[in-house]
Coordinates of C-alpha atoms in Angstrom, one line a residue:
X1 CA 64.6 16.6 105.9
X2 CA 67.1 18.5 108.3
X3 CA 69.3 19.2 105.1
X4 CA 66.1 20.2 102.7
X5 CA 65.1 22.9 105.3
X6 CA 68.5 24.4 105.8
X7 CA 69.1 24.5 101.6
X8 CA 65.7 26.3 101.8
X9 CA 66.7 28.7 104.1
X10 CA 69.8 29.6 101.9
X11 CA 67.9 29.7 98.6
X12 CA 65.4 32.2 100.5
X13 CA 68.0 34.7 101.7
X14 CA 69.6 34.3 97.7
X15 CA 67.0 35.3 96.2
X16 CA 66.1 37.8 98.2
X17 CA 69.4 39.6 97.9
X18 CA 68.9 38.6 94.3
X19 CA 65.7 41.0 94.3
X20 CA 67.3 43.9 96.4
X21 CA 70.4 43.6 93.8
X22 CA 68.0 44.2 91.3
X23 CA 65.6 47.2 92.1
X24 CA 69.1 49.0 93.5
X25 CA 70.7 48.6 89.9
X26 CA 67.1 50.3 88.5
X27 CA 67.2 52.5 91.0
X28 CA 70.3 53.5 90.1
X29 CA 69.3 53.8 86.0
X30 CA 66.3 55.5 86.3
X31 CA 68.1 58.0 88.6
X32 CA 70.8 58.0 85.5
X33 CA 67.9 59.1 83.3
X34 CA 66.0 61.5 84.8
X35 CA 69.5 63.2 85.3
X36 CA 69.8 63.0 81.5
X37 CA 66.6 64.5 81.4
X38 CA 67.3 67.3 83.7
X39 CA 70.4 68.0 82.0
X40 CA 68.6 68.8 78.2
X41 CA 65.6 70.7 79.4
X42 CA 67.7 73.3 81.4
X43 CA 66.7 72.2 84.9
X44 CA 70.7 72.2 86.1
X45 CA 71.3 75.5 86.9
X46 CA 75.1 77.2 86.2
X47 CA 76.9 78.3 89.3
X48 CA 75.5 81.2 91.2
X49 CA 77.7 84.3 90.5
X50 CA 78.9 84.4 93.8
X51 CA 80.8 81.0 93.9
X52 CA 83.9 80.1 92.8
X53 CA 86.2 81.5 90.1
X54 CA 83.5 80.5 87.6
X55 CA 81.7 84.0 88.7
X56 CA 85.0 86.1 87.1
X57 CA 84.8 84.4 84.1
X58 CA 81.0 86.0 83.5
X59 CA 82.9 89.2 84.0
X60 CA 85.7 89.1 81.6
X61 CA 84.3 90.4 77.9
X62 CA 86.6 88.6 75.2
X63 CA 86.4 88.4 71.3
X64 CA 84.8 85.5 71.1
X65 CA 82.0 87.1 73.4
X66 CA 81.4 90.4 72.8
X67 CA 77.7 91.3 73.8
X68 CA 77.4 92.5 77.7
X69 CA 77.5 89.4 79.8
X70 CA 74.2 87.4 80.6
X71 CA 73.3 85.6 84.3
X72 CA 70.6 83.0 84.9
X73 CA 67.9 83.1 87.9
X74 CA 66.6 80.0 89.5
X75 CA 63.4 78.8 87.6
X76 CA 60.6 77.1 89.3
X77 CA 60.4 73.1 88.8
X78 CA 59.4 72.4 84.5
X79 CA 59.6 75.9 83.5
X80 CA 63.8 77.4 81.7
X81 CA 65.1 79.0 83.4
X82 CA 65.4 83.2 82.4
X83 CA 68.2 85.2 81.2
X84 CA 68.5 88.4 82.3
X85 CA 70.4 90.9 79.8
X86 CA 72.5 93.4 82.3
X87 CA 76.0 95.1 81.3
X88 CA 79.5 96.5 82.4
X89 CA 82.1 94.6 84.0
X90 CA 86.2 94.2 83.7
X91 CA 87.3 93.3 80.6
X92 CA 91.0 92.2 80.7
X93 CA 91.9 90.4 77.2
X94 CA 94.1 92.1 74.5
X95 CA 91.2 93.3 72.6
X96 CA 87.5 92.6 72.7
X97 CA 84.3 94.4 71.9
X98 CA 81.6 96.4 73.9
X99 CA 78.1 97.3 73.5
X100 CA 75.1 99.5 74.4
X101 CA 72.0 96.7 76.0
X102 CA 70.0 95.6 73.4
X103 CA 72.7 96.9 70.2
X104 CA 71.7 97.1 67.5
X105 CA 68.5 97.9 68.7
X106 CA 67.4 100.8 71.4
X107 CA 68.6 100.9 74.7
X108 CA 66.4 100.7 77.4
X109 CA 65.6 104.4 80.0
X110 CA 67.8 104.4 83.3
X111 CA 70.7 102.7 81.8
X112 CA 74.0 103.0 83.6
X113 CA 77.2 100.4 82.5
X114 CA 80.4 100.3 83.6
X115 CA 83.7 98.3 81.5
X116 CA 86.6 98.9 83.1
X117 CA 89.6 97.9 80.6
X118 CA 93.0 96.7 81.5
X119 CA 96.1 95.5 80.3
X120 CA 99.6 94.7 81.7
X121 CA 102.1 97.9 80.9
X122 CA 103.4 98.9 79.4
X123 CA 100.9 98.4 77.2
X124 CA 98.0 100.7 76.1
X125 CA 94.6 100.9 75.2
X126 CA 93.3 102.0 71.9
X127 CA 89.1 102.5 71.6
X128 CA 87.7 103.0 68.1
X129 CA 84.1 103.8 68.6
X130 CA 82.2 102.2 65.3
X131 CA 79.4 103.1 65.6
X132 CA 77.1 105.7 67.6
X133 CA 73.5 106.7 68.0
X134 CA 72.9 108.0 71.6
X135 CA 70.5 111.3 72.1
X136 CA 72.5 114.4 71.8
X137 CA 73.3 116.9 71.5
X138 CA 76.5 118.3 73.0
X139 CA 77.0 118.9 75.5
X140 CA 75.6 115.8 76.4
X141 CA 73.4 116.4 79.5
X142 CA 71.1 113.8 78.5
X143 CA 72.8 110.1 77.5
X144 CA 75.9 109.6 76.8
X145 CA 79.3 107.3 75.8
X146 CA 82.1 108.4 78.5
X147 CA 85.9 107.1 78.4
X148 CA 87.9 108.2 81.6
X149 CA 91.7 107.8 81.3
X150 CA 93.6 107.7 84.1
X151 CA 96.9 108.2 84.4
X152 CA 99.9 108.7 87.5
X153 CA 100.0 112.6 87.0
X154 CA 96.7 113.2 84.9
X155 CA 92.6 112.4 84.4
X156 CA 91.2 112.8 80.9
X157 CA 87.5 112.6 80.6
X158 CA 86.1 112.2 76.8
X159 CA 82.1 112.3 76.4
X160 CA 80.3 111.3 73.2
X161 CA 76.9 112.0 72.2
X162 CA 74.7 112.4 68.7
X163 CA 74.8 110.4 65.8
X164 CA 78.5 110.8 64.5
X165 CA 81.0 108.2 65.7
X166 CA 84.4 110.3 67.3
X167 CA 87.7 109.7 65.8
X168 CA 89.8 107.1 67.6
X169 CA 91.0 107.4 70.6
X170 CA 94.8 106.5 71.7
X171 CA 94.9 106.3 75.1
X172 CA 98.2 106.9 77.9
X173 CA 97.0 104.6 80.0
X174 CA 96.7 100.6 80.7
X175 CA 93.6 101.0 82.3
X176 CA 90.5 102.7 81.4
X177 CA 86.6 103.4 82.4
X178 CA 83.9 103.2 80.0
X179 CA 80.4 104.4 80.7
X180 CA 77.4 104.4 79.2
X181 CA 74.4 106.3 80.8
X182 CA 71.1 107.1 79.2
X183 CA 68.0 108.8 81.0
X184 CA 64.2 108.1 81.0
X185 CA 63.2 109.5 77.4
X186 CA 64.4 109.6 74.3
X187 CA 66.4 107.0 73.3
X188 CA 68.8 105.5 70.2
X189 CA 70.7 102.6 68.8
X190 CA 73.4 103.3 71.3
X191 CA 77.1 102.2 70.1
X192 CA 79.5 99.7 69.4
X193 CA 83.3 99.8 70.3
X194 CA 86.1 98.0 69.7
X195 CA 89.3 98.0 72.0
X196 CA 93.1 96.8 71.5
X197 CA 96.2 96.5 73.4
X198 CA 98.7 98.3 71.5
X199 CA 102.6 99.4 72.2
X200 CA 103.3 103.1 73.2
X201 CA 104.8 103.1 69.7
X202 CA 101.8 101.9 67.6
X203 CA 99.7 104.3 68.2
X204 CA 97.4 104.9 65.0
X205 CA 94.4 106.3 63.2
X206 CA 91.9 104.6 60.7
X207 CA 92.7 105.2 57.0
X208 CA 90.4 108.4 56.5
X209 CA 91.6 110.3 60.1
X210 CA 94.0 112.9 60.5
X211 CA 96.8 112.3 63.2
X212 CA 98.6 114.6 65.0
X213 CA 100.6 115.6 68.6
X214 CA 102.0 111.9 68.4
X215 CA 98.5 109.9 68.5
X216 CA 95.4 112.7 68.6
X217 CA 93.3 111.4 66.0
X218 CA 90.5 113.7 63.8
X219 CA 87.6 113.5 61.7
X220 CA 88.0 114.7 58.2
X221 CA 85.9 117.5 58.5
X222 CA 87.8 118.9 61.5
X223 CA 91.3 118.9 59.0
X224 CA 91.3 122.5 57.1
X225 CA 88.1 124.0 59.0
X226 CA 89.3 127.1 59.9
X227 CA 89.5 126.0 63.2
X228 CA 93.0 124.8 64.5
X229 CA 92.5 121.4 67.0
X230 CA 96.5 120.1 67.1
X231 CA 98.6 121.6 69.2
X232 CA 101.2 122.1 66.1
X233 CA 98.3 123.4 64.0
X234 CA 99.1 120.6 61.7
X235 CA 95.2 120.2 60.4
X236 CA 95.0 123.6 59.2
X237 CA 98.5 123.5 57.3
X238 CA 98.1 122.6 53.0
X239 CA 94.6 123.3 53.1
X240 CA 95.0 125.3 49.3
X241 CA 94.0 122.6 47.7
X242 CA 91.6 120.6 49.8
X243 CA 88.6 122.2 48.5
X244 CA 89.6 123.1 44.6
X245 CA 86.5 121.5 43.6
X246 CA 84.4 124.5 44.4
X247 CA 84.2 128.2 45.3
X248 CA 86.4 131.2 43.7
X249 CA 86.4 134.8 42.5
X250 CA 83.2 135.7 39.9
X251 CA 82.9 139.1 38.2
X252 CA 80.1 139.6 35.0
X253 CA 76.8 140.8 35.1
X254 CA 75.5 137.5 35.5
X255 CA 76.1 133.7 36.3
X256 CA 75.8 130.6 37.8
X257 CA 76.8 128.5 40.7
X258 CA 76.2 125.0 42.3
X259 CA 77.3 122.7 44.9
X260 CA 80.0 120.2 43.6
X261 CA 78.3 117.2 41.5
X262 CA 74.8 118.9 41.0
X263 CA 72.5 117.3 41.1
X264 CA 74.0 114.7 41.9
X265 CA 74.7 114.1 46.0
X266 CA 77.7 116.2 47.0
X267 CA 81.0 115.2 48.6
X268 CA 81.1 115.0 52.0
X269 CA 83.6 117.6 54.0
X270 CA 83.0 120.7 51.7
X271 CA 84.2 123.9 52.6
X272 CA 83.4 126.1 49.3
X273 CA 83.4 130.0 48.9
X274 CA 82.7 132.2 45.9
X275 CA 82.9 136.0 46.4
X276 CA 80.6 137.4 43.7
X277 CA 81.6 141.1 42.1
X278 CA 79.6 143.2 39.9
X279 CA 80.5 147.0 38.9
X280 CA 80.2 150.1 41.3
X281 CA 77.0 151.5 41.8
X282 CA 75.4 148.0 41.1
X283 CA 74.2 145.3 43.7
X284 CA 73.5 141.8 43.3
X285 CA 70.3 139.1 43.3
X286 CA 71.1 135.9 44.1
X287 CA 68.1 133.1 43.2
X288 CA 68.4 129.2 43.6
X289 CA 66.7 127.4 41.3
X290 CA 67.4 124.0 42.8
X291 CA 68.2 123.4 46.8
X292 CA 68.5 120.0 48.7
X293 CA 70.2 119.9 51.6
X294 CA 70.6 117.3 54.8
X295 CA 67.4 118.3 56.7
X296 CA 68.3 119.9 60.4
X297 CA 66.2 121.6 63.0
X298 CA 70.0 123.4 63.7
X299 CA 71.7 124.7 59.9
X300 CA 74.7 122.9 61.7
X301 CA 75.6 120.5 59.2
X302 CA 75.4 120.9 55.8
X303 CA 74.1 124.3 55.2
X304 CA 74.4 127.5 52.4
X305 CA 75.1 131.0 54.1
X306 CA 74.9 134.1 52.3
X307 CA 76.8 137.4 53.1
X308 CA 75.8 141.1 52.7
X309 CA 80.1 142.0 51.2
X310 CA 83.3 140.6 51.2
X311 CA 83.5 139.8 55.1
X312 CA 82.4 136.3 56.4
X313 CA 81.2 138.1 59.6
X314 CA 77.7 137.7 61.6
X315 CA 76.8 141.8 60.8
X316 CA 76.7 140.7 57.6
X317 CA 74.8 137.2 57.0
X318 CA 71.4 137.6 55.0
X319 CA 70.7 133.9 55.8
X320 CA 71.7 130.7 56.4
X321 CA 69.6 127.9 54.3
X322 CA 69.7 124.1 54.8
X323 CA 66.7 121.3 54.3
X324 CA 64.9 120.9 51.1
X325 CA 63.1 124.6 51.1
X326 CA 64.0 126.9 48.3
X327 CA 65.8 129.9 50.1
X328 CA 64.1 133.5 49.1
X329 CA 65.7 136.0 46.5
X330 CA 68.7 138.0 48.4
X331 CA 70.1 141.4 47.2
X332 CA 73.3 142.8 48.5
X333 CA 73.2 146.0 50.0
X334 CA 77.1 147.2 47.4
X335 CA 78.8 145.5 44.4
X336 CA 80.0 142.3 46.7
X337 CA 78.0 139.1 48.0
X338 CA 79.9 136.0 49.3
X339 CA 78.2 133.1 49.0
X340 CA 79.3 130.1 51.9
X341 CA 79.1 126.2 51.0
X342 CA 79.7 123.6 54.1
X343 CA 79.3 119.5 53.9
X344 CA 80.1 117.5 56.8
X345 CA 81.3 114.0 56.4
X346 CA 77.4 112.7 57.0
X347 CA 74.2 112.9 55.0
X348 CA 75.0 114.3 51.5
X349 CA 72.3 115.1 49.7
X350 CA 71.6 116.5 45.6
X351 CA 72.9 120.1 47.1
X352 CA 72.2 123.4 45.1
X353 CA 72.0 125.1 42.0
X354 CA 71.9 129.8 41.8
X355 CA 72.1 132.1 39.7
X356 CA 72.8 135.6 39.7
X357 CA 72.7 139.1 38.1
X358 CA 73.7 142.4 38.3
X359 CA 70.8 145.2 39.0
X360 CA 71.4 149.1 39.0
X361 CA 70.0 150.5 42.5
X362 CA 66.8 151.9 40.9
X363 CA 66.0 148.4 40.2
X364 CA 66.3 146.8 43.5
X365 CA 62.6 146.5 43.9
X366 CA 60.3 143.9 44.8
X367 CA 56.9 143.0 43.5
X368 CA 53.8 144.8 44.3
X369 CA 53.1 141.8 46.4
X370 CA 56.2 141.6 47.9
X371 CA 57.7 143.7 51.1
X372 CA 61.8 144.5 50.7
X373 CA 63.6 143.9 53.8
X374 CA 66.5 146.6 54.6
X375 CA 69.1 143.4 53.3
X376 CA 67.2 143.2 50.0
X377 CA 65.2 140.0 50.3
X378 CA 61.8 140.2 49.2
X379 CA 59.1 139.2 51.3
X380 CA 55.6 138.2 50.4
X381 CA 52.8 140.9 51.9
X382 CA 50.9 138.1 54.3
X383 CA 54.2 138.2 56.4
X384 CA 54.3 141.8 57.4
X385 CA 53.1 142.8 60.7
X386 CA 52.1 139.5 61.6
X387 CA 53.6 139.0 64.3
X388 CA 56.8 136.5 63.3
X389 CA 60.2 138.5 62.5
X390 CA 61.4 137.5 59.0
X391 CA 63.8 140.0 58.2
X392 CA 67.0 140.1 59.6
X393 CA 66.8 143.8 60.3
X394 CA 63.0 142.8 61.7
X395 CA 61.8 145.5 58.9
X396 CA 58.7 143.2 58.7
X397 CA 57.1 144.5 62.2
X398 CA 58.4 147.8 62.5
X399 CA 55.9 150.5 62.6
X400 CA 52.5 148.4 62.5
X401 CA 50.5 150.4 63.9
X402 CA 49.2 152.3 61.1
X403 CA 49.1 149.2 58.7
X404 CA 46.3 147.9 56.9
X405 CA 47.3 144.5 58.2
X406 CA 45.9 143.2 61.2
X407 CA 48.2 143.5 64.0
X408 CA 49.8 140.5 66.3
X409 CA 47.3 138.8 68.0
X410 CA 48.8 137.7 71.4
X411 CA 49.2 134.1 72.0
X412 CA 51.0 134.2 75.4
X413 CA 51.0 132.5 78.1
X414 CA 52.4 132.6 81.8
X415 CA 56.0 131.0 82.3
X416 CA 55.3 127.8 84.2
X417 CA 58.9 126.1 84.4
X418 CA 60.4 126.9 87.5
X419 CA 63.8 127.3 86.2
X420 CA 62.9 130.0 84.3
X421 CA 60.4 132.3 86.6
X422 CA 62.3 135.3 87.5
X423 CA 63.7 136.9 84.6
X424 CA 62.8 139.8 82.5
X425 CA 59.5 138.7 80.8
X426 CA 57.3 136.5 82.4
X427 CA 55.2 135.5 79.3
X428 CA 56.1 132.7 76.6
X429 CA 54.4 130.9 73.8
X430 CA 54.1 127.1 72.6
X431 CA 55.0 125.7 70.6
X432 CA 58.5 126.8 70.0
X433 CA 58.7 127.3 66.6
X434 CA 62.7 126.7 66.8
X435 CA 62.7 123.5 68.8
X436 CA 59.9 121.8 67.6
X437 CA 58.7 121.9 71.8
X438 CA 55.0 120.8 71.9
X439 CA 54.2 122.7 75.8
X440 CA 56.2 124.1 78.5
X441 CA 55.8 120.5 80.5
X442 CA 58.5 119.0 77.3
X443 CA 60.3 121.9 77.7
X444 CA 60.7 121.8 81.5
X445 CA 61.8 118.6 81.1
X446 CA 64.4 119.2 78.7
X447 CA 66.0 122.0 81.2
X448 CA 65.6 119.8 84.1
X449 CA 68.8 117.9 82.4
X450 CA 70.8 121.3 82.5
X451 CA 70.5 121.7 86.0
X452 CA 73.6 119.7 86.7
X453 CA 75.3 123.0 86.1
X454 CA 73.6 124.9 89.1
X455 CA 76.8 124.7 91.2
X456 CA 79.0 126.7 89.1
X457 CA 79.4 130.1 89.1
X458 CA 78.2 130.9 85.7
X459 CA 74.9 129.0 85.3
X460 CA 72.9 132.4 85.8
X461 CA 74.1 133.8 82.6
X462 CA 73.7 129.9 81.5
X463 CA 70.0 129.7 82.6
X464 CA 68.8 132.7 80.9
X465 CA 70.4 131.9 77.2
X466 CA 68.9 128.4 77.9
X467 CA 65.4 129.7 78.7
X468 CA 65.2 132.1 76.2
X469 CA 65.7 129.4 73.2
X470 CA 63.7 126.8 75.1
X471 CA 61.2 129.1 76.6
X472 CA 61.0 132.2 74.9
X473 CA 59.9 135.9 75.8
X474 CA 56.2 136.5 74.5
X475 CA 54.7 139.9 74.2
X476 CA 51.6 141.3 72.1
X477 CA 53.8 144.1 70.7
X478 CA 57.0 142.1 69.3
X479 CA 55.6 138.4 68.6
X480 CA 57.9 135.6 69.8
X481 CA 61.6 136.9 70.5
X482 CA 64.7 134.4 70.2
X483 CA 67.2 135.9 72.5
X484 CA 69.9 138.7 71.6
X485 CA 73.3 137.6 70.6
X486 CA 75.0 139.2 73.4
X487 CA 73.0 137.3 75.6
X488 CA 74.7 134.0 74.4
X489 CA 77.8 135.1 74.2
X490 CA 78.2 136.3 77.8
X491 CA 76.9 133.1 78.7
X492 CA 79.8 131.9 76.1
X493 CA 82.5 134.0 77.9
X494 CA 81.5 133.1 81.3
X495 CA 80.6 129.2 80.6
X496 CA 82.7 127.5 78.0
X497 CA 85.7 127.4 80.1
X498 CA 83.8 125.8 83.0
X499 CA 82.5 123.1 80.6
X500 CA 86.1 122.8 79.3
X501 CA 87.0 121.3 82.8
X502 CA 84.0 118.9 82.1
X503 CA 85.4 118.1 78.8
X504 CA 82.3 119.4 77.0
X505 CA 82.2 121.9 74.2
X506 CA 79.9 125.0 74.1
X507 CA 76.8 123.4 72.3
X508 CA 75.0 127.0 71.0
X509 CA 76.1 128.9 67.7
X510 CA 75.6 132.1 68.6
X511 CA 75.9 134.3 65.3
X512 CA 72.6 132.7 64.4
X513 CA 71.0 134.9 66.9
X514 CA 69.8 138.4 66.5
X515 CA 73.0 141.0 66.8
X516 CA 70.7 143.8 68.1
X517 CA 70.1 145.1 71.5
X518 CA 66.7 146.7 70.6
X519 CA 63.9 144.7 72.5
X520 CA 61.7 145.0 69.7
X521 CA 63.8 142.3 68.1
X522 CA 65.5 140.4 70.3
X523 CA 64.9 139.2 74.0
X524 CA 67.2 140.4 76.9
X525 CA 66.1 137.8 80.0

């Protein structure tokens, strides 16, 4: 009996640490599991961006990842966790790819990303900008693509705004900033770039850009513009027989012109003039039958300009044309009429198709329901003396007084932006037939954006060319006024080189403004 009980004791004590064996080992699976579990359904969060060198890898932007890099918050217990979309950081691979938030889609208001790019020297960097769709225009006060170079004796600051991607951009340097920057309104699609690591020796443009001064790349429609932009005036050199498609000398009594491929769409980069010449004693009618081009608030792009002679000058434009509205009937004032053609490498559309003819001067007449402007373009009668200039010489609301047409019926109203109280009129009107601005509240907050330039020295003369195209002088005597040529280009003279140091261009083209310094027909602020 003394044995029995003490083998009883021992099987006891076995089987209990048979037991406890046991629920430890499922124990031990079931905590297996429910880590499985966790594991699938997202409930292990990644390391928080402050630990570890894990965090620097979330910085770097390589070709295999190429959107802006993405963190994760904590999520309450059964819910995934949620990604957060934010962008910027140091990108430091041979070559990668960087985007606007949300490309291809809009970016958000308030944006503000920062890549900084580097490579080991002597390396450099190479940024092709692909493509680009941030509010404009220049000089890009509003949102904007910026590439800061930095280099041991120099800083180069490029901006990029609008809808046209710049030409590539071969850096000096082994380490560069980009930003991108937008505001609260209007947005885009933003842009997509591309970067690469590339010898001081490599240095190269894509197949359709110009290069020149060892590496400054350039649009096709910059090459034989007129306008040199290399330094060894390279672009503007065999430029005979870039545009042979188009333009040249016509003399007859009558004939025909068109944009190249009508009516089919146009080339892009077209630079096309024809001088028209008809006998002494005899002017010229120009009419377009057909007229399609890329529609613009601004004739910046693609547009037809018509001169009153020989000279491409501003004295002498009868008009500039561009959209899809047929352009009036022009007569020159002598024997000559030059007739101007430009296409920029975007939107082509079916262009234009004119004719024209040769009339003695006791025919240059209009209709008996038409009104003749001093440049020959008839008008139809509604337009005269109602309060809207339509002739270039503003022949259409001289002397009103006595007409049998009912005089301008004043539509002004007091100047309510505060940038622009204090000048020489103190009466505007909305909306602004030029801008397509609804009230004076849009176009306060347009100018609000301009007021980054209050610390230099010229933004007085800056501030009243600004006003008077976004609010402009009223009165019941002259209608709505844009402002006088000279106006903008004092404001040119005093201004560009200040926005030269800020690496912008002068955004206004000022021979589309009145060349008059009567106030009847142009504003003075």
């Amino acid at each position: 009996m003394t044995v029995r009980g003490q083998l009883a004791g021992h099987g006891a004590v076995i089987v209990s640490a048979g037991v406890l064996l046991t629920a430890a080992v499922l124990c031990l699976i079931l905590l297996l599991v429910l880590r499985h579990v966790k594991t699938n359904t997202g409930e292990i969060f990644p390391l928080d961006s402050r630990s570890g060198d894990r965090s620097s890898q979330n910085l770097s932007l390589s070709p295999t990842a190429p959107h802006p890099m993405n963190t994760s918050t904590l999520s309450p217990p059964g819910k995934k966790p949620t990604f957060l979309t934010t962008c910027g950081g140091v990108l430091t691979d041979s070559w990668g790819t960087l985007s606007s938030p949300n490309h291809p889609g809009p970016y958000p208001p308030d944006s503000h990303c920062v890549w900084v790019i580097r490579v080991s020297p002597p390396l450099l960097l190479q940024i092709h900008v692909s493509s680009l769709a941030v509010e404009g225009p220049s000089p890009c006060l509003f949102d904007w693509l910026e590439v800061r170079e930095e280099t041991e004796k120099t800083s180069a600051v490029t901006r990029f705004c609008g809808s046209v991607a710049p030409p590539t951009l071969n850096t000096n340097s082994s380490s560069v900033l980009v930003a991108f920057h937008s505001d609260g309104s209007i947005s885009g699609n933003g842009f997509t770039a591309q970067y690469h690591s590339i010898l001081p020796g490599q240095k190269s443009c894509s197949r359709e850009e110009f290069m020149c001064d060892g590496g400054r790349c350039l649009l096709p429609v910059s090459v034989c513009d007129g306008q040199p932009n290399c330094q060894d005036r390279s672009d503007e050199a065999n430029c005979s027989q870039k545009h042979k498609e188009c333009g040249g000398k016509i003399t007859g009594e009558y004939g025909l012109l068109s944009s190249p491929n009508h009516p089919k769409p146009y080339p892009h980069q077209q630079l096309c003039t024809w001088q028209i010449s008809v006998e002494d004693r005899q002017v010229i009618r120009l009419s377009f039958q057909n007229f399609s081009l890329e529609t613009q608030d601004v004739c910046e792009f693609d547009y037809v300009e018509v001169y009153d002679g020989a000279d491409v000058d501003a004295n002498t434009v009868l008009g500039r044309f561009c959209g899809p509205a047929l352009p009036p009937d022009l007569t020159s004032s002598g024997p000559v009429m030059t007739v101007l053609f430009v296409a920029d490498e975007g939107v082509a559309d079916s262009g234009f198709y004119a004719s024209f003819r040769a009339m003695s001067l006791s025919e240059r007449t209009c209709g008996p329901a038409e009104f003749a402007c001093g440049s020959g373009e008839c008008l139809h009668q509604d337009w005269l003396c109602d309060g809207w200039i339509d002739c270039a010489d503003a022949a259409d609301e001289h002397h009103c007084i006595n007409s049998t047409y009912p005089p301008f019926t004043s539509s002004c109203e007091p100047i309510q932006v505060e940038m622009c109280r204090g000048l020489s009129y103190n009466l505007t009107s909305f909306p602004n037939i030029w801008l397509s601005i609804s009230d004076q509240r849009e176009a306060a907050s347009i100018l609000h954006e301009y007021r980054v330039l209050m610390g230099f020295g010229c933004f007085e003369s800056f501030r009243r060319l600004v006003c008077g195209v976004f609010v402009p002088h009223c009165s019941a005597q002259s209608g709505v006024l844009q402002p006088c040529q000279s106006v903008c280009s004092s404001a040119e003279q005093q201004c560009s080189q200040t926005l030269t140091l800020l690496s912008l261009t002068w955004p206004f083209s000022c021979h589309l403004l009145p060349a008059s310094h009567d106030p009847t027909e142009c504003s003075l602020p």
